[in-house]
Amino acid sequence: MSPPIRFEMRRRTFLVGSASAIVAANIPWRANAQPTSLVGPDNSTVTLVVNGEARGLAIDNRTTLLDALREHLHLTGTKKGCDHGQCGACTVSVNGERINSCLSLAVMHEGDEVTTIEGLGTPQQLDPMQQAFVDHDGFQCGYCTPGQICSAKAVLQEIRDNVPSHVTRDLTATIEASDEEIRERMSGNICRCGAYANILEAIHQASGAQV
Amino acid sequence: MRAFSFERASEPAQAAARAAEVPGAKFIAGGTNLLDLMKLEIETPVHLIDVSATGLDRISSTAGGGLRIGAMVTNTDLAADATVRRDYGVLTRALMAGASGQLRNKATTAGNLLQRTRCPYFYDTAMPCNKRVPGAGCAALGKGAFSRQLGIIGTSDTCIATHPSDMAVALRVLDAEVETTTPSGASRTIPLDEFYRLPGDTPEIETALMPGEIITAVTLPPPIGGRQSYHKVRDRASYAFALVSVALIEREDGTGRVALGGVAPEPWRRPQAEAALPDGANAVMSRLLDGATPTEENAFKITLAERTLAAMLAEG
Ligand SMILES: Cc1cc2nc3c(=O)[nH]c(=O)nc-3n(C[C@H](O)[C@H](O)[C@H](O)COP(=O)(O)OP(=O)(O)OC[C@H]3O[C@@H](n4cnc5c(N)ncnc54)[C@H](O)[C@@H]3O)c2cc1C
Ligand code: SF4
Ligand code: FES
Ligand code: FES
């Protein structure tokens, strides 16, 4: 038998008991955080290059890239699932890299090239990844799909660029687009309908089409 | 979210001076943690200084044979760097065990070090939290609280939160140092083992940084070789924070280094525990976790940490 690790259970110590105490305790924080005035304007102008077209915007500084796309440019293909980086529905490509547009401020994207689902293909001529999702039923309700497709395209590029992942065994070898690699790399896109198996098939088809 | 004014900084010293000058100002890098917290009004800066274009996005070698990682290098670029993959494999492994591909493309080295805890009560502004509101009390220590994910060592009666970073655990085992510029323009180097502050009575103070001080780089000493691995145990296979993680460097002769994530308010490493590596996982953990104070919900982390290390040693 190995010796036990010595520890002592922490006692429940102290908790503010009543709701009023909680509210009271919140007051100083709110007061401290509220200064007299802002240093400059609370709004800005920014130019984004969205799907190849320069778009000037006058926005509140708080506007996320996601809200700029949806509410200001009316490109509603990009979806808001959680608004906290936890689902991937808002995935777009910025300067060739996939990001969560909900956790990025539009004012921080001056001059950036943003590609959304609207910029990938047309109903007449789908992008190979869009076609693959159709061919394999890579969706049910379709809400997560724009994010899945934008992410999937970036995943194949990341594999071609030999960017490692959590499941890459040999960090110095060439990386293959295996089931395991694709699943791990797509973990930032949640599908509430559970279309994962078909999404995987779709990505394999698109991957084959590109080589 | 509260309204804020916005400016772009083009170099670090200027950003630091501005941050010290403007009350309620904060730096923003990738924004993946700060914006999340601003939406919930847990962070309420009135002025944001964008430091993402301050020229700190390069990885270079140091005169001493180590590596200097610019504060704005993204988690993806750092993990994919050829030198890091070859010589500091534990860092690539830890980075790739964190967050998602999308988040790692935005997350920066400095932002990752300074990301705040994932304690569920820190995130819930209807609950008391000493870290969010000093003196309010700690909901995680209340009756019936969920403390499964929270800390077991280095914690205090006022806060039992953990530091959530995977990257920081690898940096700790690699003896990294943090380089900064202060508002007066001076440079400072802070070893990572002195960078984080344990909560004590002031859980709202998390690091050794002074107001306005900006992180410019993280440096690594020359490679130490050995078999490097990072094992993260979590509630799902990917895209979740650690319950327990172990960063391990093993040398041929059985000596090495170990640090833990998911258990403490800082990456948890104790040199006297590493000396016991040749004697196995139990010997290491009985020193590394000696005097732990878990709750009933998270006492399992002690066993989990020991078994995770045992499994890693068995692979070697
Ligand atoms: C859904 C989700 C899952 C995640 N999972 C994981 C995980 O499993 N493991 C993990 O480790 N992380 C995880 N993360 C956290 C992620 O790693 C952090 O959000 C990210 O690293 C923060 O970096 P950033 O550049 O976006 O920081 P920001 O949000 O821009 O900034 C964070 C803090 O750092 C400060 N700051 C930024 N740059 C500097 C500087 N140069 N000098 C001084 N201060 C600075 C800011 O003022 C702010 O306080 C997850 C995040 C999300 C949203
Ligand atoms: S453990 Fe720390 S962060 Fe969590 S509620 Fe208590 S004081 Fe707040
Ligand atoms: S809406 Fe951006 S990740 Fe969920
Ligand atoms: S298809 Fe419905 S959420 Fe994915």
JSON list of C-alpha atoms in Angstrom, two decimals, chain A residues 2-16 21-22 25-30 33-35 37-46 60-64 83-88 91 97-100 102-105 107-110 112 147 151 158 161-173 175 183-185 187-190, chain B residues 1-6 8 18 22 28-32 35-36 39-42 44 46-48 50 52 76-77 79-80 85 89 92-93 96-97 100-106 118 125-128 132-133 135-145 155-157 160 234 236-239 282 285-286 289-297 299 302 306:
[
{"chain": "A", "resi": 2, "resn": "SER", "atom": "CA", "xyz": [1.24, 3.45, -0.87]},
{"chain": "A", "resi": 3, "resn": "PRO", "atom": "CA", "xyz": [1.08, 6.13, 1.84]},
{"chain": "A", "resi": 4, "resn": "PRO", "atom": "CA", "xyz": [-1.99, 8.36, 1.74]},
{"chain": "A", "resi": 5, "resn": "ILE", "atom": "CA", "xyz": [-1.67, 11.97, 0.64]},
{"chain": "A", "resi": 6, "resn": "ARG", "atom": "CA", "xyz": [-2.29, 14.14, 3.71]},
{"chain": "A", "resi": 7, "resn": "PHE", "atom": "CA", "xyz": [-5.15, 16.58, 3.36]},
{"chain": "A", "resi": 8, "resn": "GLU", "atom": "CA", "xyz": [-7.86, 18.16, 5.44]},
{"chain": "A", "resi": 9, "resn": "MET", "atom": "CA", "xyz": [-11.38, 18.74, 4.22]},
{"chain": "A", "resi": 10, "resn": "ARG", "atom": "CA", "xyz": [-12.12, 22.46, 3.93]},
{"chain": "A", "resi": 11, "resn": "ARG", "atom": "CA", "xyz": [-14.92, 23.60, 6.21]},
{"chain": "A", "resi": 12, "resn": "ARG", "atom": "CA", "xyz": [-17.78, 25.57, 4.83]},
{"chain": "A", "resi": 13, "resn": "THR", "atom": "CA", "xyz": [-16.61, 28.92, 6.09]},
{"chain": "A", "resi": 14, "resn": "PHE", "atom": "CA", "xyz": [-18.38, 32.08, 5.39]},
{"chain": "A", "resi": 15, "resn": "LEU", "atom": "CA", "xyz": [-21.18, 33.19, 3.18]},
{"chain": "A", "resi": 16, "resn": "VAL", "atom": "CA", "xyz": [-23.16, 36.37, 3.12]},
{"chain": "A", "resi": 21, "resn": "ALA", "atom": "CA", "xyz": [-26.36, 41.80, 2.01]},
{"chain": "A", "resi": 22, "resn": "ILE", "atom": "CA", "xyz": [-25.45, 40.67, -1.48]},
{"chain": "A", "resi": 25, "resn": "ALA", "atom": "CA", "xyz": [-22.01, 44.35, -1.16]},
{"chain": "A", "resi": 26, "resn": "ASN", "atom": "CA", "xyz": [-22.44, 45.06, -4.82]},
{"chain": "A", "resi": 27, "resn": "ILE", "atom": "CA", "xyz": [-22.82, 48.79, -4.36]},
{"chain": "A", "resi": 28, "resn": "PRO", "atom": "CA", "xyz": [-19.20, 49.78, -3.74]},
{"chain": "A", "resi": 29, "resn": "TRP", "atom": "CA", "xyz": [-18.11, 47.81, -6.77]},
{"chain": "A", "resi": 30, "resn": "ARG", "atom": "CA", "xyz": [-20.61, 49.57, -8.99]},
{"chain": "A", "resi": 33, "resn": "ALA", "atom": "CA", "xyz": [-16.34, 51.20, -11.49]},
{"chain": "A", "resi": 34, "resn": "GLN", "atom": "CA", "xyz": [-18.30, 54.27, -12.51]},
{"chain": "A", "resi": 35, "resn": "PRO", "atom": "CA", "xyz": [-15.88, 57.11, -13.25]},
{"chain": "A", "resi": 37, "resn": "SER", "atom": "CA", "xyz": [-16.52, 60.48, -17.84]},
{"chain": "A", "resi": 38, "resn": "LEU", "atom": "CA", "xyz": [-15.10, 58.57, -20.76]},
{"chain": "A", "resi": 39, "resn": "VAL", "atom": "CA", "xyz": [-11.79, 59.66, -22.24]},
{"chain": "A", "resi": 40, "resn": "GLY", "atom": "CA", "xyz": [-13.13, 59.99, -25.75]},
{"chain": "A", "resi": 41, "resn": "PRO", "atom": "CA", "xyz": [-16.25, 59.24, -27.75]},
{"chain": "A", "resi": 42, "resn": "ASP", "atom": "CA", "xyz": [-18.08, 55.97, -27.08]},
{"chain": "A", "resi": 43, "resn": "ASN", "atom": "CA", "xyz": [-18.46, 55.39, -30.81]},
{"chain": "A", "resi": 44, "resn": "SER", "atom": "CA", "xyz": [-16.10, 55.03, -33.76]},
{"chain": "A", "resi": 45, "resn": "THR", "atom": "CA", "xyz": [-15.95, 54.63, -37.49]},
{"chain": "A", "resi": 46, "resn": "VAL", "atom": "CA", "xyz": [-14.39, 51.53, -38.97]},
{"chain": "A", "resi": 60, "resn": "ASP", "atom": "CA", "xyz": [-20.96, 52.15, -30.79]},
{"chain": "A", "resi": 61, "resn": "ASN", "atom": "CA", "xyz": [-17.58, 50.87, -29.54]},
{"chain": "A", "resi": 62, "resn": "ARG", "atom": "CA", "xyz": [-19.38, 47.99, -27.84]},
{"chain": "A", "resi": 63, "resn": "THR", "atom": "CA", "xyz": [-20.49, 46.49, -31.17]},
{"chain": "A", "resi": 64, "resn": "THR", "atom": "CA", "xyz": [-19.02, 43.03, -31.68]},
{"chain": "A", "resi": 83, "resn": "ASP", "atom": "CA", "xyz": [-22.52, 35.20, -27.57]},
{"chain": "A", "resi": 84, "resn": "HIS", "atom": "CA", "xyz": [-19.75, 33.93, -25.25]},
{"chain": "A", "resi": 85, "resn": "GLY", "atom": "CA", "xyz": [-17.33, 31.90, -27.37]},
{"chain": "A", "resi": 86, "resn": "GLN", "atom": "CA", "xyz": [-18.86, 28.61, -26.30]},
{"chain": "A", "resi": 87, "resn": "CYS", "atom": "CA", "xyz": [-20.65, 27.34, -29.43]},
{"chain": "A", "resi": 88, "resn": "GLY", "atom": "CA", "xyz": [-18.95, 28.42, -32.68]},
{"chain": "A", "resi": 91, "resn": "THR", "atom": "CA", "xyz": [-17.44, 31.56, -36.76]},
{"chain": "A", "resi": 97, "resn": "GLU", "atom": "CA", "xyz": [-8.16, 32.67, -40.00]},
{"chain": "A", "resi": 98, "resn": "ARG", "atom": "CA", "xyz": [-11.33, 31.44, -38.31]},
{"chain": "A", "resi": 99, "resn": "ILE", "atom": "CA", "xyz": [-12.43, 33.31, -35.19]},
{"chain": "A", "resi": 100, "resn": "ASN", "atom": "CA", "xyz": [-15.53, 33.65, -32.99]},
{"chain": "A", "resi": 102, "resn": "CYS", "atom": "CA", "xyz": [-19.00, 37.29, -30.91]},
{"chain": "A", "resi": 103, "resn": "LEU", "atom": "CA", "xyz": [-15.82, 37.75, -28.86]},
{"chain": "A", "resi": 104, "resn": "SER", "atom": "CA", "xyz": [-14.21, 40.40, -31.02]},
{"chain": "A", "resi": 105, "resn": "LEU", "atom": "CA", "xyz": [-14.91, 44.13, -31.22]},
{"chain": "A", "resi": 107, "resn": "VAL", "atom": "CA", "xyz": [-13.50, 48.55, -33.99]},
{"chain": "A", "resi": 108, "resn": "MET", "atom": "CA", "xyz": [-10.53, 46.21, -33.68]},
{"chain": "A", "resi": 109, "resn": "HIS", "atom": "CA", "xyz": [-10.92, 45.08, -37.32]},
{"chain": "A", "resi": 110, "resn": "GLU", "atom": "CA", "xyz": [-10.04, 48.23, -39.27]},
{"chain": "A", "resi": 112, "resn": "ASP", "atom": "CA", "xyz": [-9.54, 43.44, -42.07]},
{"chain": "A", "resi": 147, "resn": "GLY", "atom": "CA", "xyz": [-20.35, 28.37, -38.46]},
{"chain": "A", "resi": 151, "resn": "SER", "atom": "CA", "xyz": [-14.83, 26.41, -39.47]},
{"chain": "A", "resi": 158, "resn": "GLU", "atom": "CA", "xyz": [-4.85, 24.41, -40.89]},
{"chain": "A", "resi": 161, "resn": "ASP", "atom": "CA", "xyz": [-0.43, 24.34, -43.03]},
{"chain": "A", "resi": 162, "resn": "ASN", "atom": "CA", "xyz": [0.63, 21.57, -40.61]},
{"chain": "A", "resi": 163, "resn": "VAL", "atom": "CA", "xyz": [-0.75, 23.34, -37.52]},
{"chain": "A", "resi": 164, "resn": "PRO", "atom": "CA", "xyz": [-0.79, 20.67, -34.78]},
{"chain": "A", "resi": 165, "resn": "SER", "atom": "CA", "xyz": [-3.83, 19.74, -32.68]},
{"chain": "A", "resi": 166, "resn": "HIS", "atom": "CA", "xyz": [-4.50, 18.12, -29.33]},
{"chain": "A", "resi": 167, "resn": "VAL", "atom": "CA", "xyz": [-4.61, 14.66, -30.98]},
{"chain": "A", "resi": 168, "resn": "THR", "atom": "CA", "xyz": [-1.51, 15.04, -33.17]},
{"chain": "A", "resi": 169, "resn": "ARG", "atom": "CA", "xyz": [0.89, 12.36, -31.92]},
{"chain": "A", "resi": 170, "resn": "ASP", "atom": "CA", "xyz": [4.13, 13.32, -33.64]},
{"chain": "A", "resi": 171, "resn": "LEU", "atom": "CA", "xyz": [4.56, 17.09, -33.56]},
{"chain": "A", "resi": 172, "resn": "THR", "atom": "CA", "xyz": [7.19, 16.99, -36.29]},
{"chain": "A", "resi": 173, "resn": "ALA", "atom": "CA", "xyz": [5.47, 14.68, -38.82]},
{"chain": "A", "resi": 175, "resn": "ILE", "atom": "CA", "xyz": [-0.55, 15.79, -40.36]},
{"chain": "A", "resi": 183, "resn": "ARG", "atom": "CA", "xyz": [-13.28, 15.81, -34.87]},
{"chain": "A", "resi": 184, "resn": "GLU", "atom": "CA", "xyz": [-10.84, 17.44, -32.47]},
{"chain": "A", "resi": 185, "resn": "ARG", "atom": "CA", "xyz": [-10.38, 20.50, -34.69]},
{"chain": "A", "resi": 187, "resn": "SER", "atom": "CA", "xyz": [-14.80, 20.73, -31.32]},
{"chain": "A", "resi": 188, "resn": "GLY", "atom": "CA", "xyz": [-15.32, 24.49, -31.17]},
{"chain": "A", "resi": 189, "resn": "ASN", "atom": "CA", "xyz": [-18.53, 24.11, -33.19]},
{"chain": "A", "resi": 190, "resn": "ILE", "atom": "CA", "xyz": [-21.39, 22.66, -31.19]},
{"chain": "B", "resi": 1, "resn": "MET", "atom": "CA", "xyz": [-21.94, 46.09, -21.42]},
{"chain": "B", "resi": 2, "resn": "ARG", "atom": "CA", "xyz": [-20.92, 49.55, -20.17]},
{"chain": "B", "resi": 3, "resn": "ALA", "atom": "CA", "xyz": [-19.93, 52.23, -22.66]},
{"chain": "B", "resi": 4, "resn": "PHE", "atom": "CA", "xyz": [-16.22, 52.80, -23.17]},
{"chain": "B", "resi": 5, "resn": "SER", "atom": "CA", "xyz": [-13.90, 54.93, -25.24]},
{"chain": "B", "resi": 6, "resn": "PHE", "atom": "CA", "xyz": [-11.28, 53.27, -27.39]},
{"chain": "B", "resi": 8, "resn": "ARG", "atom": "CA", "xyz": [-5.12, 51.90, -30.50]},
{"chain": "B", "resi": 18, "resn": "ARG", "atom": "CA", "xyz": [-1.83, 55.78, -21.07]},
{"chain": "B", "resi": 22, "resn": "VAL", "atom": "CA", "xyz": [-6.58, 57.09, -17.51]},
{"chain": "B", "resi": 28, "resn": "ILE", "atom": "CA", "xyz": [-7.40, 44.54, -24.76]},
{"chain": "B", "resi": 29, "resn": "ALA", "atom": "CA", "xyz": [-5.54, 41.95, -26.85]},
{"chain": "B", "resi": 30, "resn": "GLY", "atom": "CA", "xyz": [-7.53, 39.07, -28.41]},
{"chain": "B", "resi": 31, "resn": "GLY", "atom": "CA", "xyz": [-10.53, 40.11, -26.35]},
{"chain": "B", "resi": 32, "resn": "THR", "atom": "CA", "xyz": [-11.69, 36.52, -25.83]},
{"chain": "B", "resi": 35, "resn": "LEU", "atom": "CA", "xyz": [-15.12, 40.95, -23.79]},
{"chain": "B", "resi": 36, "resn": "ASP", "atom": "CA", "xyz": [-16.82, 37.90, -22.32]},
{"chain": "B", "resi": 39, "resn": "LYS", "atom": "CA", "xyz": [-20.73, 41.56, -21.51]},
{"chain": "B", "resi": 40, "resn": "LEU", "atom": "CA", "xyz": [-21.58, 40.26, -18.04]},
{"chain": "B", "resi": 41, "resn": "GLU", "atom": "CA", "xyz": [-20.41, 43.54, -16.42]},
{"chain": "B", "resi": 42, "resn": "ILE", "atom": "CA", "xyz": [-17.91, 41.64, -14.33]},
{"chain": "B", "resi": 44, "resn": "THR", "atom": "CA", "xyz": [-16.37, 47.46, -16.49]},
{"chain": "B", "resi": 46, "resn": "VAL", "atom": "CA", "xyz": [-14.35, 52.89, -19.28]},
{"chain": "B", "resi": 47, "resn": "HIS", "atom": "CA", "xyz": [-11.48, 53.03, -21.72]},
{"chain": "B", "resi": 48, "resn": "LEU", "atom": "CA", "xyz": [-9.90, 50.28, -23.80]},
{"chain": "B", "resi": 50, "resn": "ASP", "atom": "CA", "xyz": [-5.93, 48.02, -28.02]},
{"chain": "B", "resi": 52, "resn": "SER", "atom": "CA", "xyz": [-2.80, 43.97, -30.45]},
{"chain": "B", "resi": 76, "resn": "THR", "atom": "CA", "xyz": [-2.09, 29.03, -32.49]},
{"chain": "B", "resi": 77, "resn": "ASP", "atom": "CA", "xyz": [1.12, 30.61, -33.79]},
{"chain": "B", "resi": 79, "resn": "ALA", "atom": "CA", "xyz": [1.84, 26.11, -30.63]},
{"chain": "B", "resi": 80, "resn": "ALA", "atom": "CA", "xyz": [2.68, 25.73, -34.33]},
{"chain": "B", "resi": 85, "resn": "ARG", "atom": "CA", "xyz": [7.31, 21.93, -31.25]},
{"chain": "B", "resi": 89, "resn": "GLY", "atom": "CA", "xyz": [6.86, 20.22, -26.75]},
{"chain": "B", "resi": 92, "resn": "THR", "atom": "CA", "xyz": [2.56, 23.06, -27.77]},
{"chain": "B", "resi": 93, "resn": "ARG", "atom": "CA", "xyz": [0.71, 20.23, -26.03]},
{"chain": "B", "resi": 96, "resn": "MET", "atom": "CA", "xyz": [-3.55, 22.67, -28.01]},
{"chain": "B", "resi": 97, "resn": "ALA", "atom": "CA", "xyz": [-5.39, 21.21, -25.01]},
{"chain": "B", "resi": 100, "resn": "SER", "atom": "CA", "xyz": [-10.95, 25.80, -29.52]},
{"chain": "B", "resi": 101, "resn": "GLY", "atom": "CA", "xyz": [-9.28, 26.48, -32.87]},
{"chain": "B", "resi": 102, "resn": "GLN", "atom": "CA", "xyz": [-11.24, 29.71, -33.28]},
{"chain": "B", "resi": 103, "resn": "LEU", "atom": "CA", "xyz": [-10.33, 30.98, -29.80]},
{"chain": "B", "resi": 104, "resn": "ARG", "atom": "CA", "xyz": [-6.66, 30.04, -30.10]},
{"chain": "B", "resi": 105, "resn": "ASN", "atom": "CA", "xyz": [-6.43, 32.12, -33.29]},
{"chain": "B", "resi": 106, "resn": "LYS", "atom": "CA", "xyz": [-7.32, 35.23, -31.24]},
{"chain": "B", "resi": 118, "resn": "ARG", "atom": "CA", "xyz": [-13.87, 30.20, -14.37]},
{"chain": "B", "resi": 125, "resn": "THR", "atom": "CA", "xyz": [-23.22, 38.64, -10.48]},
{"chain": "B", "resi": 126, "resn": "ALA", "atom": "CA", "xyz": [-26.23, 37.70, -8.33]},
{"chain": "B", "resi": 127, "resn": "MET", "atom": "CA", "xyz": [-23.92, 35.70, -6.02]},
{"chain": "B", "resi": 128, "resn": "PRO", "atom": "CA", "xyz": [-21.38, 36.95, -3.48]},
{"chain": "B", "resi": 132, "resn": "ARG", "atom": "CA", "xyz": [-15.41, 40.31, -7.81]},
{"chain": "B", "resi": 133, "resn": "VAL", "atom": "CA", "xyz": [-16.54, 42.35, -4.80]},
{"chain": "B", "resi": 135, "resn": "GLY", "atom": "CA", "xyz": [-15.57, 41.53, 1.31]},
{"chain": "B", "resi": 136, "resn": "ALA", "atom": "CA", "xyz": [-18.82, 40.22, -0.16]},
{"chain": "B", "resi": 137, "resn": "GLY", "atom": "CA", "xyz": [-18.24, 36.61, 0.86]},
{"chain": "B", "resi": 138, "resn": "CYS", "atom": "CA", "xyz": [-17.57, 33.50, -1.18]},
{"chain": "B", "resi": 139, "resn": "ALA", "atom": "CA", "xyz": [-20.55, 31.67, -2.64]},
{"chain": "B", "resi": 140, "resn": "ALA", "atom": "CA", "xyz": [-18.37, 28.68, -3.50]},
{"chain": "B", "resi": 141, "resn": "LEU", "atom": "CA", "xyz": [-17.96, 27.99, 0.22]},
{"chain": "B", "resi": 142, "resn": "GLY", "atom": "CA", "xyz": [-21.68, 28.25, 0.95]},
{"chain": "B", "resi": 143, "resn": "LYS", "atom": "CA", "xyz": [-23.94, 25.36, 1.86]},
{"chain": "B", "resi": 144, "resn": "GLY", "atom": "CA", "xyz": [-24.77, 23.22, -1.13]},
{"chain": "B", "resi": 145, "resn": "ALA", "atom": "CA", "xyz": [-22.39, 25.16, -3.40]},
{"chain": "B", "resi": 155, "resn": "THR", "atom": "CA", "xyz": [-6.61, 28.48, -1.75]},
{"chain": "B", "resi": 156, "resn": "SER", "atom": "CA", "xyz": [-7.85, 30.43, 1.29]},
{"chain": "B", "resi": 157, "resn": "ASP", "atom": "CA", "xyz": [-10.94, 30.98, 3.42]},
{"chain": "B", "resi": 160, "resn": "ILE", "atom": "CA", "xyz": [-10.96, 28.71, -3.60]},
{"chain": "B", "resi": 234, "resn": "ARG", "atom": "CA", "xyz": [-11.86, 17.19, -18.26]},
{"chain": "B", "resi": 236, "resn": "ARG", "atom": "CA", "xyz": [-15.55, 16.16, -22.25]},
{"chain": "B", "resi": 237, "resn": "ALA", "atom": "CA", "xyz": [-12.77, 15.19, -24.64]},
{"chain": "B", "resi": 238, "resn": "SER", "atom": "CA", "xyz": [-12.22, 18.69, -26.03]},
{"chain": "B", "resi": 239, "resn": "TYR", "atom": "CA", "xyz": [-13.23, 22.36, -25.54]},
{"chain": "B", "resi": 282, "resn": "ASN", "atom": "CA", "xyz": [2.40, 8.69, -5.08]},
{"chain": "B", "resi": 285, "resn": "MET", "atom": "CA", "xyz": [1.85, 13.84, -5.05]},
{"chain": "B", "resi": 286, "resn": "SER", "atom": "CA", "xyz": [2.24, 13.27, -1.32]},
{"chain": "B", "resi": 289, "resn": "LEU", "atom": "CA", "xyz": [-0.40, 18.14, -2.60]},
{"chain": "B", "resi": 290, "resn": "ASP", "atom": "CA", "xyz": [0.66, 17.88, 1.05]},
{"chain": "B", "resi": 291, "resn": "GLY", "atom": "CA", "xyz": [-1.70, 19.93, 3.21]},
{"chain": "B", "resi": 292, "resn": "ALA", "atom": "CA", "xyz": [-4.38, 20.25, 0.53]},
{"chain": "B", "resi": 293, "resn": "THR", "atom": "CA", "xyz": [-7.76, 21.56, 1.69]},
{"chain": "B", "resi": 294, "resn": "PRO", "atom": "CA", "xyz": [-10.33, 20.22, -0.78]},
{"chain": "B", "resi": 295, "resn": "THR", "atom": "CA", "xyz": [-14.09, 20.39, -0.39]},
{"chain": "B", "resi": 296, "resn": "GLU", "atom": "CA", "xyz": [-16.15, 17.23, -0.34]},
{"chain": "B", "resi": 297, "resn": "GLU", "atom": "CA", "xyz": [-17.06, 17.80, -3.99]},
{"chain": "B", "resi": 299, "resn": "ALA", "atom": "CA", "xyz": [-11.44, 15.88, -3.00]},
{"chain": "B", "resi": 302, "resn": "ILE", "atom": "CA", "xyz": [-6.21, 14.42, -5.28]},
{"chain": "B", "resi": 306, "resn": "GLU", "atom": "CA", "xyz": [-1.96, 11.02, -8.65]}
]
